[in-house]
């Protein structure tokens, strides 16, 4: 059992010696969750290039129906289309047209900081990597060649950094196209472009009754939830591949307040790109299958497993009552910018609540802490001045009245 979920702490949560308190919220019964069952779908456990290759081979070029997030007007698109059609007019196959487009961009666009929208690159002949890829993608589209923008990293003995390029499908064959550096490689030969490490593809790969899925942050990710069924049970797989990330780029439907995640979900994104902090502000609980090797939940709060310990990972933004697992030290910004929380309970086993542990929680009314816990004078920062600090009240508070 994980250190933070010690049996003594769990016993405290069920304590019968309850002190009557007036509360703004009431607790609810914790139901045994239902999760999507594992199946025989494929895990994406190869290199990033191999994983993206597997996904594109499984879906086909027909998934590319738009320019994605590329910014261009109809008039600008038409001007580029007219030019590109004239450029490749002597060529019959998509492959020949792609080669002409690629060569023109490599020969005419200079690497220089500039506006990277495709029309600006087309007219100014200046760009960095994203501008090169944007223009190539648009020019390919004007000729009916499916192409998609890719973001990731360039890794060579002398260079490491963020990079953008494109994948184009010509006459049914995928090509990995890096016009910034003049490199074009058949997708099937992943060993020839190991310096290109894709982390994101700007295209919807799969859809089902639950969501739209994309390759994002090296994973098959839930990009947009399309159902409003509550609770949301995240599928185990789609299109024959295991879904391993829940990091939506679009706001969750407001009707969804609870999510049940199986053993397949390993990440919501890391701190710098965990979109649930803004896309799911109304969520009240997330429950994780006990078979999950990476994540776990306690009373709807999610923790990341780390050996014999658990680290606080995500607190749903709509929770009014937050009950955390015990931690000896509650460090700075443990609960930060939480717009809904009214009560917080630190259970037995919590020894010290440090400065700024709870910050910018405008609706906070009460904080329950163990009798022997130390709390810094500024542990609550930018919270209401009349927050009650209640000592000696065990977690698992019951029979609370409004």
CSV table of C-alpha atoms in Angstrom, one decimal:
chain,number,residue,atom,x,y,z
A,1,UNK,CA,0.0,0.0,0.0
A,2,UNK,CA,1.2,3.5,-0.8
A,3,UNK,CA,2.8,5.4,2.1
A,4,UNK,CA,0.3,8.3,1.8
A,5,UNK,CA,-2.6,5.9,2.0
A,6,UNK,CA,-1.6,4.2,5.2
A,7,UNK,CA,-4.3,2.2,7.0
A,8,UNK,CA,-4.2,4.6,10.0
A,9,UNK,CA,-5.1,7.5,7.7
A,10,UNK,CA,-8.0,5.6,6.2
A,11,UNK,CA,-9.2,4.7,9.6
A,12,UNK,CA,-9.2,8.3,10.6
A,13,UNK,CA,-11.4,9.1,7.6
A,14,UNK,CA,-14.0,6.7,8.9
A,15,UNK,CA,-13.8,7.9,12.5
A,16,UNK,CA,-17.1,7.9,14.4
A,17,UNK,CA,-16.1,10.6,16.8
A,18,UNK,CA,-17.4,13.4,14.7
A,19,UNK,CA,-17.5,17.0,15.9
A,20,UNK,CA,-20.6,18.8,14.8
A,21,UNK,CA,-19.8,21.7,12.5
A,22,UNK,CA,-21.9,24.0,10.4
A,23,UNK,CA,-20.8,23.7,6.8
A,24,UNK,CA,-21.5,25.3,3.4
A,25,UNK,CA,-21.4,21.8,1.7
A,26,UNK,CA,-22.3,18.2,2.4
A,27,UNK,CA,-20.3,15.1,1.6
A,28,UNK,CA,-21.5,12.4,-0.7
A,29,UNK,CA,-21.3,8.6,-0.6
A,30,UNK,CA,-18.2,7.2,-2.4
A,31,UNK,CA,-19.4,4.7,-4.9
A,32,UNK,CA,-17.3,1.9,-6.4
A,33,UNK,CA,-16.3,3.1,-9.8
A,34,UNK,CA,-16.9,1.5,-13.2
A,35,UNK,CA,-14.1,1.5,-15.7
A,36,UNK,CA,-13.5,0.6,-19.3
A,37,UNK,CA,-12.3,-2.9,-19.6
A,38,UNK,CA,-8.8,-3.7,-21.1
A,39,UNK,CA,-8.7,-5.2,-24.5
A,40,UNK,CA,-6.1,-6.5,-27.0
A,41,UNK,CA,-5.4,-3.1,-28.6
A,42,UNK,CA,-1.9,-2.0,-29.4
A,43,UNK,CA,0.2,0.0,-27.0
A,44,UNK,CA,2.2,2.8,-28.5
A,45,UNK,CA,5.6,1.8,-27.1
A,46,UNK,CA,8.0,2.5,-30.0
A,47,UNK,CA,9.9,5.6,-30.7
A,48,UNK,CA,7.8,8.7,-31.4
A,49,UNK,CA,8.4,8.4,-35.1
A,50,UNK,CA,7.4,4.7,-35.1
A,51,UNK,CA,4.3,5.5,-33.1
A,52,UNK,CA,3.1,8.2,-35.4
A,53,UNK,CA,3.9,6.0,-38.4
A,54,UNK,CA,1.7,3.3,-36.9
A,55,UNK,CA,-1.2,5.7,-36.4
A,56,UNK,CA,-1.0,7.2,-39.9
A,57,UNK,CA,-0.8,3.8,-41.5
A,58,UNK,CA,-3.9,2.7,-39.5
A,59,UNK,CA,-5.9,5.8,-40.4
A,60,UNK,CA,-4.9,6.7,-43.9
A,61,UNK,CA,-4.6,10.2,-45.6
A,62,UNK,CA,-8.4,10.6,-45.8
A,63,UNK,CA,-8.4,11.9,-42.2
A,64,UNK,CA,-6.8,15.1,-43.4
A,65,UNK,CA,-9.8,17.2,-44.5
A,66,UNK,CA,-8.6,20.7,-43.4
A,67,UNK,CA,-5.6,22.8,-42.7
A,68,UNK,CA,-6.1,22.5,-38.9
A,69,UNK,CA,-4.9,25.5,-37.0
A,70,UNK,CA,-3.1,27.1,-39.9
A,71,UNK,CA,-4.2,30.7,-40.3
A,72,UNK,CA,-5.1,31.8,-43.8
A,73,UNK,CA,-8.0,33.6,-45.5
A,74,UNK,CA,-9.9,32.3,-48.6
A,75,UNK,CA,-8.4,35.0,-50.7
A,76,UNK,CA,-4.8,34.2,-49.6
A,77,UNK,CA,-5.4,30.5,-50.1
A,78,UNK,CA,-6.6,31.1,-53.6
A,79,UNK,CA,-3.6,33.3,-54.5
A,80,UNK,CA,-1.2,30.5,-53.3
A,81,UNK,CA,-3.3,27.9,-55.2
A,82,UNK,CA,-3.0,29.8,-58.4
A,83,UNK,CA,0.7,30.1,-58.1
A,84,UNK,CA,1.2,26.5,-57.1
A,85,UNK,CA,-1.0,25.2,-59.9
A,86,UNK,CA,1.2,27.1,-62.4
A,87,UNK,CA,4.4,25.9,-60.7
A,88,UNK,CA,3.5,22.2,-61.1
A,89,UNK,CA,1.4,22.4,-64.3
A,90,UNK,CA,3.8,20.1,-66.2
A,91,UNK,CA,3.6,17.3,-63.6
A,92,UNK,CA,0.9,14.6,-63.5
A,93,UNK,CA,1.5,12.6,-60.3
A,94,UNK,CA,1.1,13.9,-56.7
A,95,UNK,CA,4.6,12.8,-56.0
A,96,UNK,CA,6.1,14.9,-58.8
A,97,UNK,CA,4.0,17.9,-57.7
A,98,UNK,CA,5.1,17.5,-54.1
A,99,UNK,CA,8.8,17.4,-55.2
A,100,UNK,CA,8.4,20.7,-57.1
A,101,UNK,CA,6.6,22.3,-54.2
A,102,UNK,CA,9.3,21.1,-51.8
A,103,UNK,CA,12.2,22.3,-54.0
A,104,UNK,CA,10.6,25.7,-54.6
A,105,UNK,CA,10.2,26.3,-50.8
A,106,UNK,CA,13.7,25.1,-50.0
A,107,UNK,CA,15.2,27.3,-52.8
A,108,UNK,CA,13.2,30.5,-52.2
A,109,UNK,CA,12.4,30.8,-48.5
A,110,UNK,CA,15.2,32.1,-46.2
A,111,UNK,CA,15.5,31.1,-42.6
A,112,UNK,CA,14.8,34.4,-40.7
A,113,UNK,CA,12.6,35.5,-37.9
A,114,UNK,CA,9.4,36.7,-39.5
A,115,UNK,CA,5.6,36.2,-39.6
A,116,UNK,CA,5.0,32.5,-40.0
A,117,UNK,CA,1.5,32.5,-41.3
A,118,UNK,CA,1.7,30.8,-44.8
A,119,UNK,CA,0.7,33.8,-46.8
A,120,UNK,CA,3.3,36.0,-45.1
A,121,UNK,CA,5.9,33.4,-45.8
A,122,UNK,CA,4.7,33.1,-49.4
A,123,UNK,CA,5.0,36.9,-50.0
A,124,UNK,CA,8.0,37.7,-47.8
A,125,UNK,CA,10.0,34.6,-48.5
A,126,UNK,CA,11.2,34.5,-44.9
A,127,UNK,CA,10.3,32.2,-42.0
A,128,UNK,CA,11.5,29.9,-39.3
A,129,UNK,CA,10.6,26.2,-39.2
A,130,UNK,CA,6.9,26.6,-38.5
A,131,UNK,CA,6.5,29.0,-41.4
A,132,UNK,CA,8.3,26.6,-43.8
A,133,UNK,CA,5.9,23.8,-42.7
A,134,UNK,CA,2.8,26.0,-42.8
A,135,UNK,CA,3.5,27.1,-46.4
A,136,UNK,CA,4.4,23.5,-47.6
A,137,UNK,CA,1.2,22.2,-46.0
A,138,UNK,CA,-1.0,24.8,-47.7
A,139,UNK,CA,0.7,24.4,-51.1
A,140,UNK,CA,0.2,20.7,-51.0
A,141,UNK,CA,-3.4,21.1,-50.1
A,142,UNK,CA,-4.0,23.3,-53.1
A,143,UNK,CA,-3.0,20.3,-55.3
A,144,UNK,CA,-5.1,17.8,-53.4
A,145,UNK,CA,-2.1,16.4,-51.6
A,146,UNK,CA,-3.0,15.5,-48.0
A,147,UNK,CA,-0.5,17.2,-45.6
A,148,UNK,CA,-0.4,17.9,-41.9
A,149,UNK,CA,1.6,20.1,-39.6
A,150,UNK,CA,3.8,18.3,-37.1
A,151,UNK,CA,5.4,19.8,-34.0
A,152,UNK,CA,8.2,18.2,-32.0
A,153,UNK,CA,12.0,18.4,-31.6
A,154,UNK,CA,15.0,18.4,-33.8
A,155,UNK,CA,17.9,16.4,-32.4
A,156,UNK,CA,21.3,16.3,-33.9
A,157,UNK,CA,24.8,16.1,-32.4
A,158,UNK,CA,25.0,19.9,-32.6
A,159,UNK,CA,21.3,21.0,-32.3
A,160,UNK,CA,18.5,20.3,-29.9
A,161,UNK,CA,15.3,22.3,-29.8
A,162,UNK,CA,11.7,22.7,-30.8
A,163,UNK,CA,10.9,22.2,-34.4
A,164,UNK,CA,8.1,22.0,-36.9
A,165,UNK,CA,7.7,20.0,-40.2
A,166,UNK,CA,5.0,18.2,-42.2
A,167,UNK,CA,3.9,14.8,-43.3
A,168,UNK,CA,2.5,14.6,-46.8
A,169,UNK,CA,0.8,11.7,-48.6
A,170,UNK,CA,1.6,11.5,-52.3
A,171,UNK,CA,0.1,8.8,-54.4
A,172,UNK,CA,-0.7,6.8,-51.2
A,173,UNK,CA,2.8,7.0,-49.8
A,174,UNK,CA,3.6,9.1,-46.7
A,175,UNK,CA,6.5,11.4,-46.9
A,176,UNK,CA,8.2,13.1,-43.9
A,177,UNK,CA,8.9,16.6,-45.1
A,178,UNK,CA,11.4,19.0,-43.4
A,179,UNK,CA,11.7,21.9,-45.8
A,180,UNK,CA,13.6,24.0,-43.2
A,181,UNK,CA,16.6,21.7,-43.5
A,182,UNK,CA,16.0,20.4,-47.0
A,183,UNK,CA,15.1,16.8,-45.9
A,184,UNK,CA,12.4,14.6,-47.3
A,185,UNK,CA,12.1,10.9,-46.2
A,186,UNK,CA,9.7,8.1,-46.9
A,187,UNK,CA,7.7,7.6,-43.6
A,188,UNK,CA,8.2,3.9,-43.7
A,189,UNK,CA,12.0,4.3,-43.2
A,190,UNK,CA,11.9,5.7,-39.7
A,191,UNK,CA,15.7,5.0,-39.3
A,192,UNK,CA,16.4,7.7,-41.8
A,193,UNK,CA,14.9,10.6,-39.9
A,194,UNK,CA,15.6,9.8,-36.2
A,195,UNK,CA,16.6,13.4,-35.8
A,196,UNK,CA,12.9,14.4,-36.2
A,197,UNK,CA,11.0,13.6,-33.0
A,198,UNK,CA,7.3,14.2,-33.4
A,199,UNK,CA,5.3,15.1,-30.3
A,200,UNK,CA,2.1,16.5,-31.9
A,201,UNK,CA,0.2,16.0,-35.1
A,202,UNK,CA,-2.4,18.7,-36.0
A,203,UNK,CA,-5.2,16.3,-37.2
A,204,UNK,CA,-8.1,14.3,-35.7
A,205,UNK,CA,-7.0,10.6,-35.9
A,206,UNK,CA,-10.0,8.8,-34.6
A,207,UNK,CA,-13.6,9.6,-33.4
A,208,UNK,CA,-16.1,7.5,-31.5
A,209,UNK,CA,-19.3,8.2,-29.5
A,210,UNK,CA,-17.2,9.6,-26.6
A,211,UNK,CA,-14.5,11.8,-28.1
A,212,UNK,CA,-12.1,12.9,-30.8
A,213,UNK,CA,-8.5,11.6,-30.4
A,214,UNK,CA,-5.2,13.0,-31.6
A,215,UNK,CA,-1.5,12.3,-31.3
A,216,UNK,CA,-0.3,14.8,-28.6
A,217,UNK,CA,2.6,14.9,-26.3
A,218,UNK,CA,3.8,11.5,-27.7
A,219,UNK,CA,0.5,9.8,-26.8
A,220,UNK,CA,-2.9,8.9,-28.2
A,221,UNK,CA,-4.8,11.6,-26.4
A,222,UNK,CA,-8.4,12.6,-25.7
A,223,UNK,CA,-8.5,15.8,-27.7
A,224,UNK,CA,-12.1,16.7,-27.4
A,225,UNK,CA,-15.0,15.1,-25.4
A,226,UNK,CA,-18.1,15.0,-27.6
A,227,UNK,CA,-20.6,13.4,-25.2
A,228,UNK,CA,-22.3,15.0,-22.3
A,229,UNK,CA,-23.0,11.8,-20.5
A,230,UNK,CA,-22.2,12.0,-16.8
A,231,UNK,CA,-20.2,10.3,-15.4
A,232,UNK,CA,-17.8,10.1,-18.3
A,233,UNK,CA,-16.2,6.7,-18.6
A,234,UNK,CA,-13.1,7.1,-20.7
A,235,UNK,CA,-12.7,4.3,-23.3
A,236,UNK,CA,-9.7,2.0,-23.1
A,237,UNK,CA,-8.9,2.2,-26.8
A,238,UNK,CA,-9.9,3.5,-30.2
A,239,UNK,CA,-9.0,2.4,-33.7
A,240,UNK,CA,-7.0,-0.6,-32.3
A,241,UNK,CA,-4.7,1.6,-30.1
A,242,UNK,CA,-4.7,2.1,-26.4
A,243,UNK,CA,-5.6,5.6,-25.3
A,244,UNK,CA,-3.1,6.8,-22.7
A,245,UNK,CA,-3.7,10.5,-22.2
A,246,UNK,CA,-6.6,12.7,-21.1
A,247,UNK,CA,-5.5,16.2,-21.9
A,248,UNK,CA,-8.3,17.9,-23.9
A,249,UNK,CA,-7.7,21.0,-25.9
A,250,UNK,CA,-11.4,22.0,-25.8
A,251,UNK,CA,-13.6,22.7,-22.7
A,252,UNK,CA,-15.3,19.7,-21.3
A,253,UNK,CA,-19.1,19.8,-21.5
A,254,UNK,CA,-20.6,21.4,-18.4
A,255,UNK,CA,-22.8,18.4,-17.7
A,256,UNK,CA,-19.8,16.2,-17.0
A,257,UNK,CA,-18.8,16.5,-13.3
A,258,UNK,CA,-17.2,13.1,-12.7
A,259,UNK,CA,-14.8,11.0,-14.8
A,260,UNK,CA,-13.8,7.4,-14.5
A,261,UNK,CA,-10.4,6.4,-16.0
A,262,UNK,CA,-9.1,2.9,-16.5
A,263,UNK,CA,-5.7,1.5,-16.2
A,264,UNK,CA,-4.8,2.8,-19.6
A,265,UNK,CA,-4.6,6.5,-18.7
A,266,UNK,CA,-1.1,7.5,-17.6
A,267,UNK,CA,-1.1,11.3,-17.9
A,268,UNK,CA,-3.3,14.4,-18.0
A,269,UNK,CA,-0.3,16.3,-19.3
A,270,UNK,CA,2.4,17.7,-17.0
A,271,UNK,CA,2.2,20.9,-15.0
A,272,UNK,CA,3.0,23.3,-17.8
A,273,UNK,CA,0.5,21.8,-20.2
A,274,UNK,CA,-2.2,20.1,-18.1
A,275,UNK,CA,-5.2,21.6,-19.9
A,276,UNK,CA,-7.7,20.2,-17.3
A,277,UNK,CA,-6.8,23.2,-15.1
A,278,UNK,CA,-8.6,25.4,-17.5
A,279,UNK,CA,-10.7,23.0,-19.6
A,280,UNK,CA,-12.4,21.2,-16.7
A,281,UNK,CA,-12.9,23.8,-14.0
A,282,UNK,CA,-16.4,22.4,-13.1
A,283,UNK,CA,-15.1,18.8,-12.5
A,284,UNK,CA,-16.0,17.5,-9.1
A,285,UNK,CA,-14.2,14.2,-9.0
A,286,UNK,CA,-12.0,11.8,-11.0
A,287,UNK,CA,-11.8,8.1,-10.2
A,288,UNK,CA,-8.9,5.9,-11.3
A,289,UNK,CA,-9.0,2.1,-11.7
A,290,UNK,CA,-6.9,0.4,-8.9
A,291,UNK,CA,-5.1,-1.6,-11.7
A,292,UNK,CA,-3.6,1.7,-13.0
A,293,UNK,CA,0.2,1.5,-12.6
A,294,UNK,CA,0.7,5.3,-12.9
A,295,UNK,CA,-2.2,7.1,-11.3
A,296,UNK,CA,-4.5,6.6,-8.3
A,297,UNK,CA,-7.3,8.6,-6.7
A,298,UNK,CA,-8.3,9.4,-3.2
A,299,UNK,CA,-11.8,10.8,-2.7
A,300,UNK,CA,-11.8,12.1,-6.3
A,301,UNK,CA,-8.4,13.8,-6.1
A,302,UNK,CA,-5.7,12.3,-8.4
A,303,UNK,CA,-2.2,11.3,-7.3
A,304,UNK,CA,0.7,10.0,-9.3
A,305,UNK,CA,2.3,6.8,-8.1
A,306,UNK,CA,6.0,7.1,-7.3
A,307,UNK,CA,7.4,3.9,-6.0
A,308,UNK,CA,5.9,3.4,-2.5
A,309,UNK,CA,4.6,7.0,-2.3
A,310,UNK,CA,2.0,9.1,-4.1
A,311,UNK,CA,2.4,12.6,-5.2
A,312,UNK,CA,-0.5,15.0,-5.5
A,313,UNK,CA,-1.2,15.4,-9.3
A,314,UNK,CA,-4.6,17.0,-9.9
A,315,UNK,CA,-7.4,18.4,-7.8
A,316,UNK,CA,-10.7,18.8,-9.8
A,317,UNK,CA,-11.5,22.5,-10.2
A,318,UNK,CA,-15.2,22.2,-9.2
A,319,UNK,CA,-14.6,20.5,-5.8
A,320,UNK,CA,-16.1,22.3,-2.9
A,321,UNK,CA,-14.8,19.9,-0.3
A,322,UNK,CA,-11.2,18.7,-0.8
A,323,UNK,CA,-9.9,15.9,1.4
A,324,UNK,CA,-6.2,15.1,0.8
A,325,UNK,CA,-4.2,12.1,1.7
A,326,UNK,CA,-1.8,12.8,4.6
A,327,UNK,CA,1.5,14.3,3.8
A,328,UNK,CA,4.1,15.3,6.4
A,329,UNK,CA,4.6,18.7,4.8
A,330,UNK,CA,2.0,20.6,2.8
A,331,UNK,CA,4.2,22.7,0.6
A,332,UNK,CA,3.8,26.0,-1.2
A,333,UNK,CA,0.9,26.1,-3.7
A,334,UNK,CA,-0.4,22.7,-2.9
A,335,UNK,CA,-3.8,24.1,-3.5
A,336,UNK,CA,-3.6,27.1,-5.8
A,337,UNK,CA,-6.1,29.2,-7.8
A,338,UNK,CA,-8.9,26.9,-6.8
A,339,UNK,CA,-12.1,28.9,-7.5
A,340,UNK,CA,-14.7,26.5,-6.0
A,341,UNK,CA,-13.2,25.1,-2.8
A,342,UNK,CA,-15.0,26.0,0.4
A,343,UNK,CA,-13.5,23.4,2.8
A,344,UNK,CA,-10.2,21.6,2.9
A,345,UNK,CA,-9.4,18.7,5.2
A,346,UNK,CA,-5.8,17.7,6.0
A,347,UNK,CA,-6.1,14.3,7.8
A,348,UNK,CA,-4.1,12.8,10.6
A,349,UNK,CA,-0.5,12.3,9.6
A,350,UNK,CA,-0.2,15.8,8.3
A,351,UNK,CA,2.6,17.5,10.4
A,352,UNK,CA,3.3,20.8,8.8
A,353,UNK,CA,1.5,23.3,6.6
A,354,UNK,CA,4.0,25.7,5.1
A,355,UNK,CA,3.8,29.2,3.9
A,356,UNK,CA,1.5,29.8,0.9
A,357,UNK,CA,0.3,26.2,1.0
A,358,UNK,CA,-3.2,27.4,0.1
A,359,UNK,CA,-3.2,30.4,-2.2
A,360,UNK,CA,-5.9,32.3,-4.1
A,361,UNK,CA,-8.9,30.4,-3.0
A,362,UNK,CA,-11.6,33.1,-2.9
A,363,UNK,CA,-14.5,30.9,-1.6
A,364,UNK,CA,-12.6,29.1,1.2
A,365,UNK,CA,-14.4,29.0,4.5
A,366,UNK,CA,-12.8,26.3,6.6
A,367,UNK,CA,-9.6,24.3,6.9
A,368,UNK,CA,-9.5,21.2,9.1
A,369,UNK,CA,-6.1,20.2,10.4
A,370,UNK,CA,-4.8,17.6,13.0
A,371,UNK,CA,-4.4,18.8,16.6
A,372,UNK,CA,-0.6,18.5,16.4
A,373,UNK,CA,0.0,20.0,13.0
A,374,UNK,CA,2.0,23.1,12.7
A,375,UNK,CA,0.6,25.8,10.4
A,376,UNK,CA,2.6,28.9,9.1
A,377,UNK,CA,1.0,32.2,9.8
A,378,UNK,CA,0.8,32.9,6.0
A,379,UNK,CA,-0.1,29.3,5.0
A,380,UNK,CA,-3.4,30.8,3.7
A,381,UNK,CA,-2.5,33.5,1.2
A,382,UNK,CA,-4.9,35.7,-0.7
A,383,UNK,CA,-7.8,33.8,0.8
A,384,UNK,CA,-10.8,35.3,2.7
A,385,UNK,CA,-9.6,36.8,6.0
A,386,UNK,CA,-12.4,35.0,8.0
A,387,UNK,CA,-11.4,31.4,7.1
A,388,UNK,CA,-11.8,29.1,10.1
A,389,UNK,CA,-8.9,26.9,11.1
A,390,UNK,CA,-10.5,23.9,12.9
A,391,UNK,CA,-8.2,21.6,14.9
A,392,UNK,CA,-8.8,18.0,16.0
A,393,UNK,CA,-11.6,17.3,13.5
A,394,UNK,CA,-11.0,14.0,11.7
A,395,UNK,CA,-11.6,13.6,8.0
A,396,UNK,CA,-14.6,11.8,6.7
A,397,UNK,CA,-16.9,14.5,8.0
A,398,UNK,CA,-20.5,13.4,8.1
A,399,UNK,CA,-24.0,14.7,8.8
A,400,UNK,CA,-23.1,18.3,7.8
A,401,UNK,CA,-26.0,20.7,7.5
A,402,UNK,CA,-26.2,23.8,5.4
